[in-house]
mmCIF file of C-alpha atoms in Angstrom:
data_model
loop_
_atom_site.group_PDB
_atom_site.id
_atom_site.type_symbol
_atom_site.label_atom_id
_atom_site.label_comp_id
_atom_site.label_asym_id
_atom_site.label_seq_id
_atom_site.Cartn_x
_atom_site.Cartn_y
_atom_site.Cartn_z
ATOM 1 C CA UNK A 1 43.820 -12.516 8.862
ATOM 2 C CA UNK A 2 45.957 -14.696 11.193
ATOM 3 C CA UNK A 3 47.679 -17.787 9.887
ATOM 4 C CA UNK A 4 45.702 -19.841 12.313
ATOM 5 C CA UNK A 5 42.254 -18.491 11.242
ATOM 6 C CA UNK A 6 43.150 -18.915 7.526
ATOM 7 C CA UNK A 7 44.237 -22.493 8.160
ATOM 8 C CA UNK A 8 40.989 -23.207 10.048
ATOM 9 C CA UNK A 9 38.872 -21.827 7.233
ATOM 10 C CA UNK A 10 40.696 -23.782 4.585
ATOM 11 C CA UNK A 11 40.435 -26.932 6.679
ATOM 12 C CA UNK A 12 36.672 -26.341 6.922
ATOM 13 C CA UNK A 13 36.407 -26.341 3.085
ATOM 14 C CA UNK A 14 35.924 -23.965 0.214
ATOM 15 C CA UNK A 15 32.361 -23.050 1.187
ATOM 16 C CA UNK A 16 33.387 -21.802 4.616
ATOM 17 C CA UNK A 17 36.491 -20.009 3.192
ATOM 18 C CA UNK A 18 34.351 -18.285 0.543
ATOM 19 C CA UNK A 19 31.628 -17.344 2.944
ATOM 20 C CA UNK A 20 34.043 -15.525 5.388
ATOM 21 C CA UNK A 21 33.355 -11.853 5.593
ATOM 22 C CA UNK A 22 29.976 -12.202 3.897
ATOM 23 C CA UNK A 23 26.906 -11.077 5.768
ATOM 24 C CA UNK A 24 24.176 -13.692 6.457
ATOM 25 C CA UNK A 25 20.696 -12.933 5.207
ATOM 26 C CA UNK A 26 18.819 -11.242 8.120
ATOM 27 C CA UNK A 27 15.989 -13.275 9.481
ATOM 28 C CA UNK A 28 12.612 -11.583 8.943
ATOM 29 C CA UNK A 29 11.276 -9.850 12.096
ATOM 30 C CA UNK A 30 7.863 -11.380 11.631
ATOM 31 C CA UNK A 31 6.279 -14.969 11.573
ATOM 32 C CA UNK A 32 4.201 -16.167 8.675
ATOM 33 C CA UNK A 33 0.863 -17.747 8.923
ATOM 34 C CA UNK A 34 -0.519 -19.491 5.846
ATOM 35 C CA UNK A 35 -4.318 -19.946 5.847
ATOM 36 C CA UNK A 36 -5.661 -22.703 3.711
ATOM 37 C CA UNK A 37 -8.983 -24.413 3.558
ATOM 38 C CA UNK A 38 -10.485 -27.749 2.627
ATOM 39 C CA UNK A 39 -7.020 -29.330 2.852
ATOM 40 C CA UNK A 40 -7.343 -32.915 2.233
ATOM 41 C CA UNK A 41 -4.445 -35.409 2.341
ATOM 42 C CA UNK A 42 -3.028 -34.364 -0.980
ATOM 43 C CA UNK A 43 -3.532 -30.776 -0.215
ATOM 44 C CA UNK A 44 -1.820 -31.026 3.093
ATOM 45 C CA UNK A 45 1.257 -32.546 1.384
ATOM 46 C CA UNK A 46 1.300 -29.678 -1.052
ATOM 47 C CA UNK A 47 0.918 -27.201 1.851
ATOM 48 C CA UNK A 48 3.787 -28.895 3.672
ATOM 49 C CA UNK A 49 6.016 -28.664 0.588
ATOM 50 C CA UNK A 50 5.312 -24.956 0.240
ATOM 51 C CA UNK A 51 6.016 -24.400 3.896
ATOM 52 C CA UNK A 52 9.377 -26.156 3.455
ATOM 53 C CA UNK A 53 10.418 -23.715 0.739
ATOM 54 C CA UNK A 54 9.810 -20.628 2.990
ATOM 55 C CA UNK A 55 13.107 -20.897 4.731
ATOM 56 C CA UNK A 56 14.694 -18.508 7.132
ATOM 57 C CA UNK A 57 11.472 -17.500 8.943
ATOM 58 C CA UNK A 58 8.946 -18.847 11.431
ATOM 59 C CA UNK A 59 6.120 -20.422 9.378
ATOM 60 C CA UNK A 60 2.927 -22.119 10.479
ATOM 61 C CA UNK A 61 -0.110 -23.123 8.380
ATOM 62 C CA UNK A 62 -3.735 -23.886 8.972
ATOM 63 C CA UNK A 63 -5.650 -26.513 7.018
ATOM 64 C CA UNK A 64 -8.950 -24.815 8.112
ATOM 65 C CA UNK A 65 -8.617 -21.140 8.012
ATOM 66 C CA UNK A 66 -12.128 -20.654 9.340
ATOM 67 C CA UNK A 67 -11.646 -22.934 12.300
ATOM 68 C CA UNK A 68 -10.968 -20.635 15.367
ATOM 69 C CA UNK A 69 -9.205 -23.412 17.348
ATOM 70 C CA UNK A 70 -6.859 -24.301 14.501
ATOM 71 C CA UNK A 71 -6.086 -20.671 13.978
ATOM 72 C CA UNK A 72 -5.446 -19.967 17.566
ATOM 73 C CA UNK A 73 -3.044 -23.011 17.896
ATOM 74 C CA UNK A 74 -1.019 -21.860 14.909
ATOM 75 C CA UNK A 75 -0.775 -18.420 16.400
ATOM 76 C CA UNK A 76 0.357 -19.756 19.656
ATOM 77 C CA UNK A 77 3.093 -21.753 17.934
ATOM 78 C CA UNK A 78 4.350 -18.592 16.238
ATOM 79 C CA UNK A 79 4.131 -16.688 19.470
ATOM 80 C CA UNK A 80 6.430 -19.005 21.228
ATOM 81 C CA UNK A 81 9.120 -18.154 18.592
ATOM 82 C CA UNK A 82 8.709 -14.449 19.644
ATOM 83 C CA UNK A 83 8.126 -12.831 16.291
ATOM 84 C CA UNK A 84 7.913 -9.007 16.177
ATOM 85 C CA UNK A 85 4.674 -9.412 14.218
ATOM 86 C CA UNK A 86 2.444 -12.060 12.673
ATOM 87 C CA UNK A 87 1.740 -11.833 8.926
ATOM 88 C CA UNK A 88 -1.297 -13.911 7.768
ATOM 89 C CA UNK A 89 -1.500 -14.891 4.080
ATOM 90 C CA UNK A 90 -4.746 -16.343 2.768
ATOM 91 C CA UNK A 91 -4.225 -18.799 0.057
ATOM 92 C CA UNK A 92 -7.796 -18.289 -1.256
ATOM 93 C CA UNK A 93 -7.346 -16.312 -4.390
ATOM 94 C CA UNK A 94 -10.505 -14.186 -3.923
ATOM 95 C CA UNK A 95 -11.023 -11.437 -1.388
ATOM 96 C CA UNK A 96 -14.749 -12.272 -1.515
ATOM 97 C CA UNK A 97 -14.142 -15.918 -0.550
ATOM 98 C CA UNK A 98 -16.072 -16.734 2.686
ATOM 99 C CA UNK A 99 -13.023 -18.512 3.953
ATOM 100 C CA UNK A 100 -10.935 -15.339 3.659
ATOM 101 C CA UNK A 101 -13.624 -13.302 5.299
ATOM 102 C CA UNK A 102 -14.060 -15.616 8.156
ATOM 103 C CA UNK A 103 -10.251 -15.595 8.663
ATOM 104 C CA UNK A 104 -10.389 -11.814 8.758
ATOM 105 C CA UNK A 105 -13.081 -11.957 11.366
ATOM 106 C CA UNK A 106 -11.114 -14.349 13.550
ATOM 107 C CA UNK A 107 -8.036 -12.130 13.261
ATOM 108 C CA UNK A 108 -9.835 -9.011 14.166
ATOM 109 C CA UNK A 109 -9.670 -7.357 10.784
ATOM 110 C CA UNK A 110 -13.431 -7.742 9.994
ATOM 111 C CA UNK A 111 -16.126 -6.797 12.365
ATOM 112 C CA UNK A 112 -18.742 -9.519 11.365
ATOM 113 C CA UNK A 113 -18.316 -13.317 10.641
ATOM 114 C CA UNK A 114 -18.653 -14.383 6.963
ATOM 115 C CA UNK A 115 -21.962 -14.557 5.486
ATOM 116 C CA UNK A 116 -22.007 -18.223 4.620
ATOM 117 C CA UNK A 117 -25.236 -19.511 5.770
ATOM 118 C CA UNK A 118 -27.526 -21.427 3.401
ATOM 119 C CA UNK A 119 -30.592 -19.463 2.479
ATOM 120 C CA UNK A 120 -33.882 -20.699 4.267
ATOM 121 C CA UNK A 121 -35.864 -21.380 1.061
ATOM 122 C CA UNK A 122 -36.289 -25.113 1.894
ATOM 123 C CA UNK A 123 -36.231 -27.298 5.011
ATOM 124 C CA UNK A 124 -33.613 -29.763 3.751
ATOM 125 C CA UNK A 125 -29.950 -29.314 3.212
ATOM 126 C CA UNK A 126 -28.556 -30.847 0.008
ATOM 127 C CA UNK A 127 -25.530 -33.055 -0.112
ATOM 128 C CA UNK A 128 -23.902 -34.841 2.653
ATOM 129 C CA UNK A 129 -20.492 -33.456 2.500
ATOM 130 C CA UNK A 130 -19.069 -30.915 5.030
ATOM 131 C CA UNK A 131 -17.645 -27.618 3.884
ATOM 132 C CA UNK A 132 -14.597 -26.014 5.463
ATOM 133 C CA UNK A 133 -17.076 -23.617 7.112
ATOM 134 C CA UNK A 134 -19.321 -25.034 9.777
ATOM 135 C CA UNK A 135 -23.064 -24.648 9.271
ATOM 136 C CA UNK A 136 -24.799 -21.930 11.419
ATOM 137 C CA UNK A 137 -26.857 -24.648 13.272
ATOM 138 C CA UNK A 138 -23.553 -26.397 14.321
ATOM 139 C CA UNK A 139 -21.301 -23.443 15.216
ATOM 140 C CA UNK A 140 -21.146 -21.491 18.474
ATOM 141 C CA UNK A 141 -23.404 -18.449 18.777
ATOM 142 C CA UNK A 142 -20.243 -16.320 19.261
ATOM 143 C CA UNK A 143 -17.050 -17.195 17.698
ATOM 144 C CA UNK A 144 -14.039 -16.075 19.660
ATOM 145 C CA UNK A 145 -11.388 -14.118 17.914
ATOM 146 C CA UNK A 146 -7.755 -15.077 18.091
ATOM 147 C CA UNK A 147 -5.719 -13.684 20.953
ATOM 148 C CA UNK A 148 -2.147 -12.657 20.464
ATOM 149 C CA UNK A 149 0.364 -10.616 22.258
ATOM 150 C CA UNK A 150 2.054 -9.837 18.873
ATOM 151 C CA UNK A 151 0.505 -7.540 16.205
ATOM 152 C CA UNK A 152 -1.272 -9.338 13.428
ATOM 153 C CA UNK A 153 -1.608 -8.078 9.836
ATOM 154 C CA UNK A 154 -3.149 -9.752 6.668
ATOM 155 C CA UNK A 155 -1.843 -9.480 3.189
ATOM 156 C CA UNK A 156 -3.963 -8.522 0.301
ATOM 157 C CA UNK A 157 -5.477 -11.509 -1.489
ATOM 158 C CA UNK A 158 -4.042 -12.852 -4.812
ATOM 159 C CA UNK A 159 -6.781 -11.310 -6.926
ATOM 160 C CA UNK A 160 -5.403 -7.925 -6.114
ATOM 161 C CA UNK A 161 -2.173 -8.805 -7.972
ATOM 162 C CA UNK A 162 -1.962 -9.347 -11.823
ATOM 163 C CA UNK A 163 -0.132 -12.563 -11.002
ATOM 164 C CA UNK A 164 -3.479 -14.444 -10.386
ATOM 165 C CA UNK A 165 -4.632 -13.946 -14.036
ATOM 166 C CA UNK A 166 -1.081 -14.779 -15.281
ATOM 167 C CA UNK A 167 -1.033 -18.149 -13.575
ATOM 168 C CA UNK A 168 -4.578 -19.039 -14.436
ATOM 169 C CA UNK A 169 -4.056 -17.983 -18.038
ATOM 170 C CA UNK A 170 -0.971 -20.277 -18.299
ATOM 171 C CA UNK A 171 -2.960 -23.190 -16.742
ATOM 172 C CA UNK A 172 -5.781 -22.660 -19.315
ATOM 173 C CA UNK A 173 -3.569 -22.326 -22.342
ATOM 174 C CA UNK A 174 -2.011 -25.710 -21.678
ATOM 175 C CA UNK A 175 -5.470 -27.161 -21.892
ATOM 176 C CA UNK A 176 -6.649 -25.300 -24.961
ATOM 177 C CA UNK A 177 -6.326 -26.426 -28.478
ATOM 178 C CA UNK A 178 -7.061 -22.917 -29.861
ATOM 179 C CA UNK A 179 -7.557 -20.103 -27.424
ATOM 180 C CA UNK A 180 -8.794 -17.833 -30.105
ATOM 181 C CA UNK A 181 -12.062 -20.042 -30.257
ATOM 182 C CA UNK A 182 -12.111 -21.442 -26.742
ATOM 183 C CA UNK A 183 -13.828 -20.202 -23.577
ATOM 184 C CA UNK A 184 -11.838 -19.999 -20.320
ATOM 185 C CA UNK A 185 -14.141 -21.000 -17.463
ATOM 186 C CA UNK A 186 -13.109 -20.365 -13.855
ATOM 187 C CA UNK A 187 -14.609 -22.587 -11.293
ATOM 188 C CA UNK A 188 -14.635 -21.586 -7.632
ATOM 189 C CA UNK A 189 -16.421 -22.536 -4.375
ATOM 190 C CA UNK A 190 -19.073 -19.885 -3.787
ATOM 191 C CA UNK A 191 -20.521 -18.820 -0.465
ATOM 192 C CA UNK A 192 -23.741 -20.546 0.613
ATOM 193 C CA UNK A 193 -25.649 -17.284 1.037
ATOM 194 C CA UNK A 194 -27.238 -16.177 -2.216
ATOM 195 C CA UNK A 195 -26.674 -12.498 -1.179
ATOM 196 C CA UNK A 196 -22.960 -13.046 -0.601
ATOM 197 C CA UNK A 197 -22.766 -15.055 -3.879
ATOM 198 C CA UNK A 198 -23.432 -11.800 -5.853
ATOM 199 C CA UNK A 199 -20.299 -10.092 -4.563
ATOM 200 C CA UNK A 200 -18.269 -13.375 -5.046
ATOM 201 C CA UNK A 201 -19.643 -13.591 -8.773
ATOM 202 C CA UNK A 202 -18.645 -10.051 -9.430
ATOM 203 C CA UNK A 203 -15.131 -10.569 -8.155
ATOM 204 C CA UNK A 204 -14.756 -13.897 -10.069
ATOM 205 C CA UNK A 205 -16.078 -12.448 -13.257
ATOM 206 C CA UNK A 206 -13.338 -9.654 -13.099
ATOM 207 C CA UNK A 207 -10.668 -12.219 -12.701
ATOM 208 C CA UNK A 208 -12.074 -14.303 -15.560
ATOM 209 C CA UNK A 209 -11.946 -11.312 -17.944
ATOM 210 C CA UNK A 210 -8.347 -10.667 -16.977
ATOM 211 C CA UNK A 211 -7.545 -14.289 -17.744
ATOM 212 C CA UNK A 212 -9.184 -14.088 -21.064
ATOM 213 C CA UNK A 213 -7.239 -10.981 -22.138
ATOM 214 C CA UNK A 214 -3.948 -12.470 -20.683
ATOM 215 C CA UNK A 215 -4.407 -15.788 -22.427
ATOM 216 C CA UNK A 216 -5.935 -14.601 -25.736
ATOM 217 C CA UNK A 217 -9.213 -16.487 -25.238
ATOM 218 C CA UNK A 218 -12.362 -15.836 -27.178
ATOM 219 C CA UNK A 219 -14.703 -15.715 -24.163
ATOM 220 C CA UNK A 220 -14.532 -15.960 -20.360
ATOM 221 C CA UNK A 221 -16.891 -16.921 -17.705
ATOM 222 C CA UNK A 222 -16.853 -17.854 -13.879
ATOM 223 C CA UNK A 223 -19.138 -20.194 -12.137
ATOM 224 C CA UNK A 224 -19.548 -21.120 -8.504
ATOM 225 C CA UNK A 225 -20.007 -24.571 -7.165
ATOM 226 C CA UNK A 226 -21.491 -24.955 -3.641
ATOM 227 C CA UNK A 227 -22.096 -27.614 -1.011
ATOM 228 C CA UNK A 228 -24.168 -27.650 2.151
ATOM 229 C CA UNK A 229 -26.907 -25.430 0.503
ATOM 230 C CA UNK A 230 -30.613 -25.865 0.744
ATOM 231 C CA UNK A 231 -32.285 -28.191 -1.826
ATOM 232 C CA UNK A 232 -33.815 -25.155 -3.547
ATOM 233 C CA UNK A 233 -30.462 -23.491 -4.024
ATOM 234 C CA UNK A 234 -28.883 -26.714 -5.143
ATOM 235 C CA UNK A 235 -31.481 -27.133 -7.893
ATOM 236 C CA UNK A 236 -31.067 -23.562 -9.065
ATOM 237 C CA UNK A 237 -27.243 -23.954 -9.153
ATOM 238 C CA UNK A 238 -27.485 -27.091 -11.385
ATOM 239 C CA UNK A 239 -29.839 -25.501 -13.723
ATOM 240 C CA UNK A 240 -27.812 -22.369 -14.023
ATOM 241 C CA UNK A 241 -24.494 -24.205 -14.483
ATOM 242 C CA UNK A 242 -25.905 -26.536 -17.061
ATOM 243 C CA UNK A 243 -27.409 -23.740 -18.920
ATOM 244 C CA UNK A 244 -24.179 -21.778 -18.814
ATOM 245 C CA UNK A 245 -22.098 -24.754 -20.020
ATOM 246 C CA UNK A 246 -24.454 -25.547 -22.875
ATOM 247 C CA UNK A 247 -24.406 -21.908 -24.039
ATOM 248 C CA UNK A 248 -20.598 -21.844 -24.037
ATOM 249 C CA UNK A 249 -20.323 -25.184 -25.649
ATOM 250 C CA UNK A 250 -22.193 -24.029 -28.815
ATOM 251 C CA UNK A 251 -19.524 -21.341 -29.558
ATOM 252 C CA UNK A 252 -16.431 -23.505 -29.080
ATOM 253 C CA UNK A 253 -14.370 -25.541 -26.612
ATOM 254 C CA UNK A 254 -14.423 -24.945 -22.868
ATOM 255 C CA UNK A 255 -11.241 -25.117 -20.707
ATOM 256 C CA UNK A 256 -12.061 -25.137 -17.009
ATOM 257 C CA UNK A 257 -9.519 -23.941 -14.397
ATOM 258 C CA UNK A 258 -9.896 -23.957 -10.625
ATOM 259 C CA UNK A 259 -10.173 -20.499 -9.026
ATOM 260 C CA UNK A 260 -8.521 -22.067 -5.951
ATOM 261 C CA UNK A 261 -5.175 -23.218 -4.730
ATOM 262 C CA UNK A 262 -6.152 -26.829 -5.410
ATOM 263 C CA UNK A 263 -8.898 -28.164 -7.740
ATOM 264 C CA UNK A 264 -9.464 -31.681 -6.053
ATOM 265 C CA UNK A 265 -12.424 -30.613 -4.059
ATOM 266 C CA UNK A 266 -13.950 -28.425 -6.836
ATOM 267 C CA UNK A 267 -13.799 -31.238 -9.336
ATOM 268 C CA UNK A 268 -16.100 -33.390 -7.273
ATOM 269 C CA UNK A 269 -18.599 -30.571 -6.861
ATOM 270 C CA UNK A 270 -18.392 -29.663 -10.601
ATOM 271 C CA UNK A 271 -19.088 -33.236 -11.754
ATOM 272 C CA UNK A 272 -22.047 -33.411 -9.404
ATOM 273 C CA UNK A 273 -23.580 -30.438 -11.105
ATOM 274 C CA UNK A 274 -22.362 -30.193 -14.646
ATOM 275 C CA UNK A 275 -24.025 -33.279 -16.163
ATOM 276 C CA UNK A 276 -22.712 -34.472 -19.422
ATOM 277 C CA UNK A 277 -21.421 -31.142 -20.884
ATOM 278 C CA UNK A 278 -17.797 -31.642 -22.120
ATOM 279 C CA UNK A 279 -15.102 -29.400 -20.856
ATOM 280 C CA UNK A 280 -11.214 -29.763 -20.474
ATOM 281 C CA UNK A 281 -10.020 -29.923 -16.832
ATOM 282 C CA UNK A 282 -6.861 -31.042 -15.110
ATOM 283 C CA UNK A 283 -7.455 -29.669 -11.606
ATOM 284 C CA UNK A 284 -4.373 -27.557 -11.320
ATOM 285 C CA UNK A 285 -4.927 -24.366 -9.392
ATOM 286 C CA UNK A 286 -2.355 -21.815 -8.428
ATOM 287 C CA UNK A 287 -0.522 -24.076 -6.004
ATOM 288 C CA UNK A 288 2.618 -25.493 -7.512
ATOM 289 C CA UNK A 289 3.416 -22.389 -9.543
ATOM 290 C CA UNK A 290 6.813 -21.016 -8.463
ATOM 291 C CA UNK A 291 5.380 -17.471 -8.881
ATOM 292 C CA UNK A 292 2.906 -18.186 -5.994
ATOM 293 C CA UNK A 293 5.911 -18.709 -3.611
ATOM 294 C CA UNK A 294 7.475 -15.418 -4.755
ATOM 295 C CA UNK A 295 4.200 -13.643 -4.204
ATOM 296 C CA UNK A 296 3.971 -14.969 -0.731
ATOM 297 C CA UNK A 297 7.365 -13.602 0.169
ATOM 298 C CA UNK A 298 6.792 -10.197 -1.383
ATOM 299 C CA UNK A 299 3.223 -9.810 0.004
ATOM 300 C CA UNK A 300 4.366 -10.732 3.439
ATOM 301 C CA UNK A 301 7.286 -8.364 3.381
ATOM 302 C CA UNK A 302 5.090 -5.527 2.393
ATOM 303 C CA UNK A 303 2.389 -6.291 4.908
ATOM 304 C CA UNK A 304 4.958 -6.672 7.693
ATOM 305 C CA UNK A 305 5.644 -2.945 7.474
ATOM 306 C CA UNK A 306 2.021 -2.107 8.281
ATOM 307 C CA UNK A 307 0.689 -1.338 11.789
ATOM 308 C CA UNK A 308 -1.426 -3.956 13.675
ATOM 309 C CA UNK A 309 -4.364 -4.837 11.606
ATOM 310 C CA UNK A 310 -6.584 -5.811 14.381
ATOM 311 C CA UNK A 311 -9.410 -3.329 14.605
ATOM 312 C CA UNK A 312 -11.877 -5.577 16.532
ATOM 313 C CA UNK A 313 -11.691 -7.744 19.754
ATOM 314 C CA UNK A 314 -14.105 -9.907 21.622
ATOM 315 C CA UNK A 315 -15.990 -8.407 24.553
ATOM 316 C CA UNK A 316 -18.671 -9.799 26.859
ATOM 317 C CA UNK A 317 -21.431 -8.928 24.445
ATOM 318 C CA UNK A 318 -19.693 -9.096 21.071
ATOM 319 C CA UNK A 319 -17.129 -7.135 19.048
ATOM 320 C CA UNK A 320 -15.914 -3.720 19.918
ATOM 321 C CA UNK A 321 -13.444 -1.486 18.042
ATOM 322 C CA UNK A 322 -9.959 -1.628 19.399
ATOM 323 C CA UNK A 323 -8.617 1.714 20.654
ATOM 324 C CA UNK A 324 -5.610 3.024 18.826
ATOM 325 C CA UNK A 325 -2.880 4.640 20.935
#
């Protein structure tokens, strides 16, 4: 090393001198698309904080993962940064979430849109609150898929990893006075279709049992809360939820944990339906746990090695399978 270069490094400070000769971390060859839903003001701040921690890569996030316009805008922003590939990560924990399924449709991974329409067992829709997914009567007849010159892949959802049960078990244990006597109750937003709800329930029950075993709880259950359903569905939901909570309360305490990134939206829906049954709840979902950040990084890195995940594209009359070279 020449004396002039050494003097320049020392003048720049210890950090510059220490970093001489070290290799910089390579920038990932893909852009990251975070797919969120029901992102209110508090949720959006949390989402921005999460994005800020994902340094060294192109990152965009969508507050409405089922909104084709919002998803297209985020993809366009990533495209301008010329990524070799776009990796989409759904922050919805369940693979059976209608939000995740709609995002898969928009990104060409799934053939049909999510089955998230209220069942026609009554003329009147219950509630006055909008869901993250638009009602069938208000959305276009044909949703256009996202266009991208870059390949797009989606990671597996968090319920495919043991990390989800670990995070939820830790959340539940903080609320429990005695896990050996308490029930852990997972609360998630279910699809409006009763048919689709069956698949959601099976997936949520499987996670609940994993949380029970991980946290050492006596019992486990999972319940959906829904909005924008028909009045007949709403009444059945309330009766079913109250009966389940009453049954669980007889055998011990109930600790309720959101099966979601954030529990603020779920808390409102749960209080609407639960009545006076007592349960312990602090609304903390998986967001904010440091392990979630590491899972996003590792899941994205693994998915980035996969070929283009888009199997379907829009055509004049609907969806057609994309031809593979």
